Amino acid sequence: EVQLVESGGGLVQPGRSLRLSCAASGFTFDDYAMHWVRQAPGKGLEWVSGISWNSGSIGYADSVKGRFTISRDNAKNSLYLQMNSLRAEDTALYYCAKEERVYDAAFDIWGQGTMVTVSS
Amino acid sequence: QSVLTQPPSVSGAPGQRVTISCTGSSSNIGAGYDVHWYQQLPGTAPKLLIYGNSNRPSGVPDRFSGSKSGTSASLAITGLQAEDEADYYCQSYDSSLSGSAVFGGGTKLTVL
């Protein structure tokens, strides 16, 4: 079964750091670009960051540029998001998503999400 | 303010047809980037509904269809059913944002 499972969320104080992980299974992880998408409570989807299959191409939303770092370990079938200098507005459910070339770069597989709450 | 603009809400009675618009600009939809649509049922992760403007992944009913013209795209749902009540999001890419992915603000579909 193709699956993405996020972990690492929690309650963190403003200015602190958190590292999210996404474990992939059921597909050849190193064949695909991967993304992080977040959803603030009661709000819409916001793309956060994406990384190509070999980490050669990386992008960030302006709202997180300079504070968040995306990475992957293909040997461990895992995607990561290092989040530094966290702000209240980073509070959201964070999803990892698989980009499918056959589907014209749409996100065809999503995890269940991990919740990040930034509050003092 | 989302890069792609969707109506906040639409509604329709069972059996009816509804459409959801997604308006972009010359740097995203108008630049030729494909538009994808996602359905998010309450309390669940988004699910890919339409890819490449008008294609349905396996398992998506043909009641759902997509189209694109110029700087806009649309999602149409025919034969509306109660289980279609959900949030719907369009997604594309934007050249002014270094090819980053962008989402619409989402549309809440209510089945009356």
Short mmCIF file of C-alpha atoms in Angstrom, two decimals:
data_model
loop_
_atom_site.label_atom_id
_atom_site.label_comp_id
_atom_site.label_asym_id
_atom_site.label_seq_id
_atom_site.Cartn_x
_atom_site.Cartn_y
_atom_site.Cartn_z
CA GLU A 1 0.00 0.00 0.00
CA VAL A 2 1.31 3.43 -0.96
CA GLN A 3 1.56 5.46 2.21
CA LEU A 4 3.02 8.62 3.71
CA VAL A 5 3.18 9.01 7.48
CA GLU A 6 4.16 12.32 9.05
CA SER A 7 5.52 12.74 12.56
CA GLY A 8 7.32 15.26 14.73
CA GLY A 9 4.59 17.81 15.31
CA GLY A 10 3.73 19.26 18.69
CA LEU A 11 3.49 22.36 20.84
CA VAL A 12 6.50 24.67 20.61
CA GLN A 13 7.23 28.18 21.84
CA PRO A 14 7.73 31.07 19.41
CA GLY A 15 11.31 31.32 18.23
CA ARG A 16 12.06 27.64 18.85
CA SER A 17 12.67 24.85 16.35
CA LEU A 18 10.96 21.64 15.30
CA ARG A 19 11.80 18.91 12.79
CA LEU A 20 9.06 17.10 10.91
CA SER A 21 9.51 13.72 9.28
CA CYS A 22 7.56 11.90 6.59
CA ALA A 23 8.06 8.15 6.14
CA ALA A 24 7.20 6.80 2.69
CA SER A 25 6.30 3.23 1.80
CA GLY A 26 4.78 1.28 -1.05
CA PHE A 27 6.57 3.12 -3.87
CA THR A 28 10.11 3.84 -5.08
CA PHE A 29 10.70 6.96 -3.00
CA ASP A 30 13.81 8.15 -4.82
CA ASP A 31 11.92 8.34 -8.12
CA TYR A 32 9.68 11.18 -7.00
CA ALA A 33 9.72 14.83 -5.99
CA MET A 34 8.11 15.50 -2.64
CA HIS A 35 6.41 18.46 -1.02
CA TRP A 36 5.22 19.89 2.29
CA VAL A 37 1.79 21.57 2.33
CA ARG A 38 0.22 23.12 5.42
CA GLN A 39 -3.26 24.04 6.52
CA ALA A 40 -3.87 26.49 9.37
CA PRO A 41 -6.93 25.74 11.51
CA GLY A 42 -10.06 26.53 9.52
CA LYS A 43 -8.04 27.83 6.58
CA GLY A 44 -7.03 26.65 3.11
CA LEU A 45 -4.03 24.77 1.78
CA GLU A 46 -0.67 26.53 1.54
CA TRP A 47 2.31 25.05 -0.28
CA VAL A 48 5.39 25.26 1.95
CA SER A 49 8.29 23.59 0.18
CA GLY A 50 9.26 21.04 -2.45
CA ILE A 51 12.32 18.96 -3.27
CA SER A 52 13.28 17.02 -6.38
CA TRP A 53 14.09 13.30 -6.35
CA ASN A 54 17.83 13.91 -5.98
CA SER A 55 17.61 17.09 -3.85
CA GLY A 56 19.01 19.03 -6.80
CA SER A 57 16.04 21.39 -6.98
CA ILE A 58 14.45 22.90 -3.87
CA GLY A 59 11.85 25.61 -3.45
CA TYR A 60 10.18 27.45 -0.59
CA ALA A 61 7.19 29.67 -0.10
CA ASP A 62 8.16 33.26 0.71
CA SER A 63 6.49 32.89 4.11
CA VAL A 64 9.06 30.30 5.25
CA LYS A 65 12.13 31.12 3.17
CA GLY A 66 15.21 31.47 5.35
CA ARG A 67 13.56 29.74 8.31
CA PHE A 68 12.57 26.29 7.01
CA THR A 69 14.81 23.70 5.34
CA ILE A 70 13.52 20.72 3.38
CA SER A 71 15.64 17.62 2.94
CA ARG A 72 15.33 13.95 2.13
CA ASP A 73 17.16 10.70 2.79
CA ASN A 74 16.42 8.32 -0.06
CA ALA A 75 18.16 5.46 1.73
CA LYS A 76 15.65 5.82 4.55
CA ASN A 77 12.64 6.63 2.33
CA SER A 78 12.13 9.77 4.38
CA LEU A 79 11.36 13.45 3.86
CA TYR A 80 12.12 16.12 6.45
CA LEU A 81 11.23 19.71 7.26
CA GLN A 82 13.48 21.57 9.67
CA MET A 83 11.55 24.54 11.02
CA ASN A 84 13.48 27.28 12.83
CA SER A 85 12.42 30.62 14.30
CA LEU A 86 8.85 29.44 14.51
CA ARG A 87 6.06 31.99 14.64
CA ALA A 88 2.44 31.83 15.74
CA GLU A 89 1.39 32.00 12.09
CA ASP A 90 3.22 28.72 11.41
CA THR A 91 0.56 26.93 13.47
CA ALA A 92 -0.97 24.41 11.07
CA LEU A 93 -1.47 20.81 10.09
CA TYR A 94 1.54 19.89 7.97
CA TYR A 95 1.06 17.36 5.17
CA CYS A 96 3.71 15.70 3.06
CA ALA A 97 2.67 14.92 -0.49
CA LYS A 98 4.11 12.97 -3.40
CA GLU A 99 4.38 14.62 -6.80
CA GLU A 100 3.43 12.33 -9.68
CA ARG A 101 4.98 13.00 -13.10
CA VAL A 102 2.38 10.84 -14.84
CA TYR A 103 -0.27 13.11 -13.37
CA ASP A 104 1.40 16.26 -14.70
CA ALA A 105 3.09 17.04 -11.38
CA ALA A 106 -0.08 16.85 -9.32
CA PHE A 107 0.13 15.67 -5.72
CA ASP A 108 -1.36 12.20 -5.88
CA ILE A 109 -0.57 10.82 -2.43
CA TRP A 110 -0.94 12.72 0.85
CA GLY A 111 -0.16 11.78 4.42
CA GLN A 112 -2.59 12.26 7.28
CA GLY A 113 -0.70 15.31 8.56
CA THR A 114 1.10 16.26 11.76
CA MET A 115 -0.06 19.23 13.82
CA VAL A 116 2.32 22.03 14.77
CA THR A 117 1.18 24.55 17.36
CA VAL A 118 3.36 27.58 18.04
CA SER A 119 2.37 29.24 21.28
CA SER A 120 3.87 30.46 24.53
CA GLN B 1 -4.69 36.43 -0.40
CA SER B 2 -4.24 33.35 -2.59
CA VAL B 3 -2.53 33.51 -5.97
CA LEU B 4 -5.43 31.55 -7.46
CA THR B 5 -8.94 32.89 -6.75
CA GLN B 6 -11.88 30.62 -5.99
CA PRO B 7 -15.38 31.48 -4.75
CA PRO B 8 -15.60 30.83 -1.00
CA SER B 9 -18.74 28.76 -1.35
CA VAL B 10 -21.13 27.16 -3.82
CA SER B 11 -24.24 25.09 -3.26
CA GLY B 12 -26.64 22.88 -5.12
CA ALA B 13 -29.42 20.40 -4.62
CA PRO B 14 -28.92 16.66 -5.09
CA GLY B 15 -28.84 15.77 -8.77
CA GLN B 16 -27.93 19.27 -9.89
CA ARG B 17 -24.78 20.51 -11.59
CA VAL B 18 -22.40 22.96 -9.98
CA THR B 19 -19.20 24.59 -11.16
CA ILE B 20 -16.26 26.00 -9.23
CA SER B 21 -14.02 28.56 -10.88
CA CYS B 22 -10.31 29.10 -10.38
CA THR B 23 -8.92 32.37 -11.67
CA GLY B 24 -5.22 32.93 -12.08
CA SER B 25 -2.96 35.17 -14.13
CA SER B 26 -0.41 35.22 -16.93
CA SER B 27 2.29 33.89 -14.60
CA ASN B 28 0.46 30.72 -13.61
CA ILE B 29 -2.57 29.30 -15.44
CA GLY B 30 -2.12 31.72 -18.33
CA ALA B 31 1.53 30.73 -18.66
CA GLY B 32 0.47 27.22 -19.58
CA TYR B 33 0.87 25.49 -16.25
CA ASP B 34 -1.56 22.66 -15.66
CA VAL B 35 -4.35 22.99 -13.12
CA HIS B 36 -5.14 20.24 -10.64
CA TRP B 37 -8.13 19.90 -8.35
CA TYR B 38 -8.35 18.34 -4.89
CA GLN B 39 -11.29 17.31 -2.75
CA GLN B 40 -10.99 17.55 1.02
CA LEU B 41 -13.72 15.84 3.01
CA PRO B 42 -14.19 17.05 6.60
CA GLY B 43 -11.35 15.92 8.85
CA THR B 44 -9.39 14.19 6.10
CA ALA B 45 -6.36 14.84 3.91
CA PRO B 46 -6.87 16.28 0.42
CA LYS B 47 -7.47 13.80 -2.39
CA LEU B 48 -6.49 14.32 -6.03
CA LEU B 49 -9.66 14.72 -8.08
CA ILE B 50 -8.55 16.13 -11.45
CA TYR B 51 -5.03 16.38 -12.86
CA GLY B 52 -3.67 18.05 -15.96
CA ASN B 53 -6.71 20.35 -16.28
CA SER B 54 -9.22 17.69 -17.27
CA ASN B 55 -8.05 14.17 -16.40
CA ARG B 56 -9.44 11.92 -13.70
CA PRO B 57 -7.25 9.53 -11.72
CA SER B 58 -8.50 5.98 -11.55
CA GLY B 59 -11.45 5.67 -9.20
CA VAL B 60 -12.78 9.21 -9.54
CA PRO B 61 -16.35 9.17 -10.87
CA ASP B 62 -16.99 10.75 -14.26
CA ARG B 63 -19.43 13.11 -12.55
CA PHE B 64 -16.33 15.21 -11.92
CA SER B 65 -14.78 17.08 -14.85
CA GLY B 66 -12.31 19.89 -15.34
CA SER B 67 -11.52 22.46 -17.98
CA LYS B 68 -9.09 25.29 -18.56
CA SER B 69 -9.21 28.37 -20.75
CA GLY B 70 -6.87 31.32 -20.76
CA THR B 71 -6.07 32.33 -17.20
CA SER B 72 -8.92 30.35 -15.62
CA ALA B 73 -10.02 26.82 -14.91
CA SER B 74 -13.24 25.21 -13.76
CA LEU B 75 -14.36 22.11 -11.94
CA ALA B 76 -17.82 20.80 -12.75
CA ILE B 77 -19.75 18.29 -10.69
CA THR B 78 -22.89 16.77 -12.19
CA GLY B 79 -25.51 14.60 -10.50
CA LEU B 80 -24.64 16.16 -7.15
CA GLN B 81 -24.65 13.73 -4.22
CA ALA B 82 -24.62 14.31 -0.46
CA GLU B 83 -21.15 12.80 -0.19
CA ASP B 84 -19.78 15.49 -2.51
CA GLU B 85 -20.09 18.03 0.30
CA ALA B 86 -16.47 19.02 0.87
CA ASP B 87 -13.85 21.69 0.29
CA TYR B 88 -12.36 21.87 -3.20
CA TYR B 89 -8.98 23.39 -4.08
CA CYS B 90 -7.34 24.21 -7.38
CA GLN B 91 -3.56 24.08 -7.68
CA SER B 92 -1.03 25.12 -10.29
CA TYR B 93 2.50 26.51 -10.51
CA ASP B 94 3.69 30.09 -10.84
CA SER B 95 6.68 31.35 -12.83
CA SER B 96 6.87 34.60 -10.84
CA LEU B 97 7.47 32.50 -7.73
CA SER B 98 10.31 30.47 -9.23
CA GLY B 99 7.94 27.76 -10.37
CA SER B 100 6.55 27.19 -6.90
CA ALA B 101 3.26 25.43 -6.40
CA VAL B 102 0.26 27.61 -5.63
CA PHE B 103 -3.22 26.80 -4.34
CA GLY B 104 -6.55 28.51 -4.60
CA GLY B 105 -8.21 29.63 -1.39
CA GLY B 106 -10.67 26.75 -1.51
CA THR B 107 -14.41 26.47 -2.13
CA LYS B 108 -16.87 24.94 0.30
CA LEU B 109 -19.52 22.92 -1.55
CA THR B 110 -22.80 22.53 0.30
CA VAL B 111 -25.33 19.98 -0.90
CA LEU B 112 -28.74 21.37 0.04
#
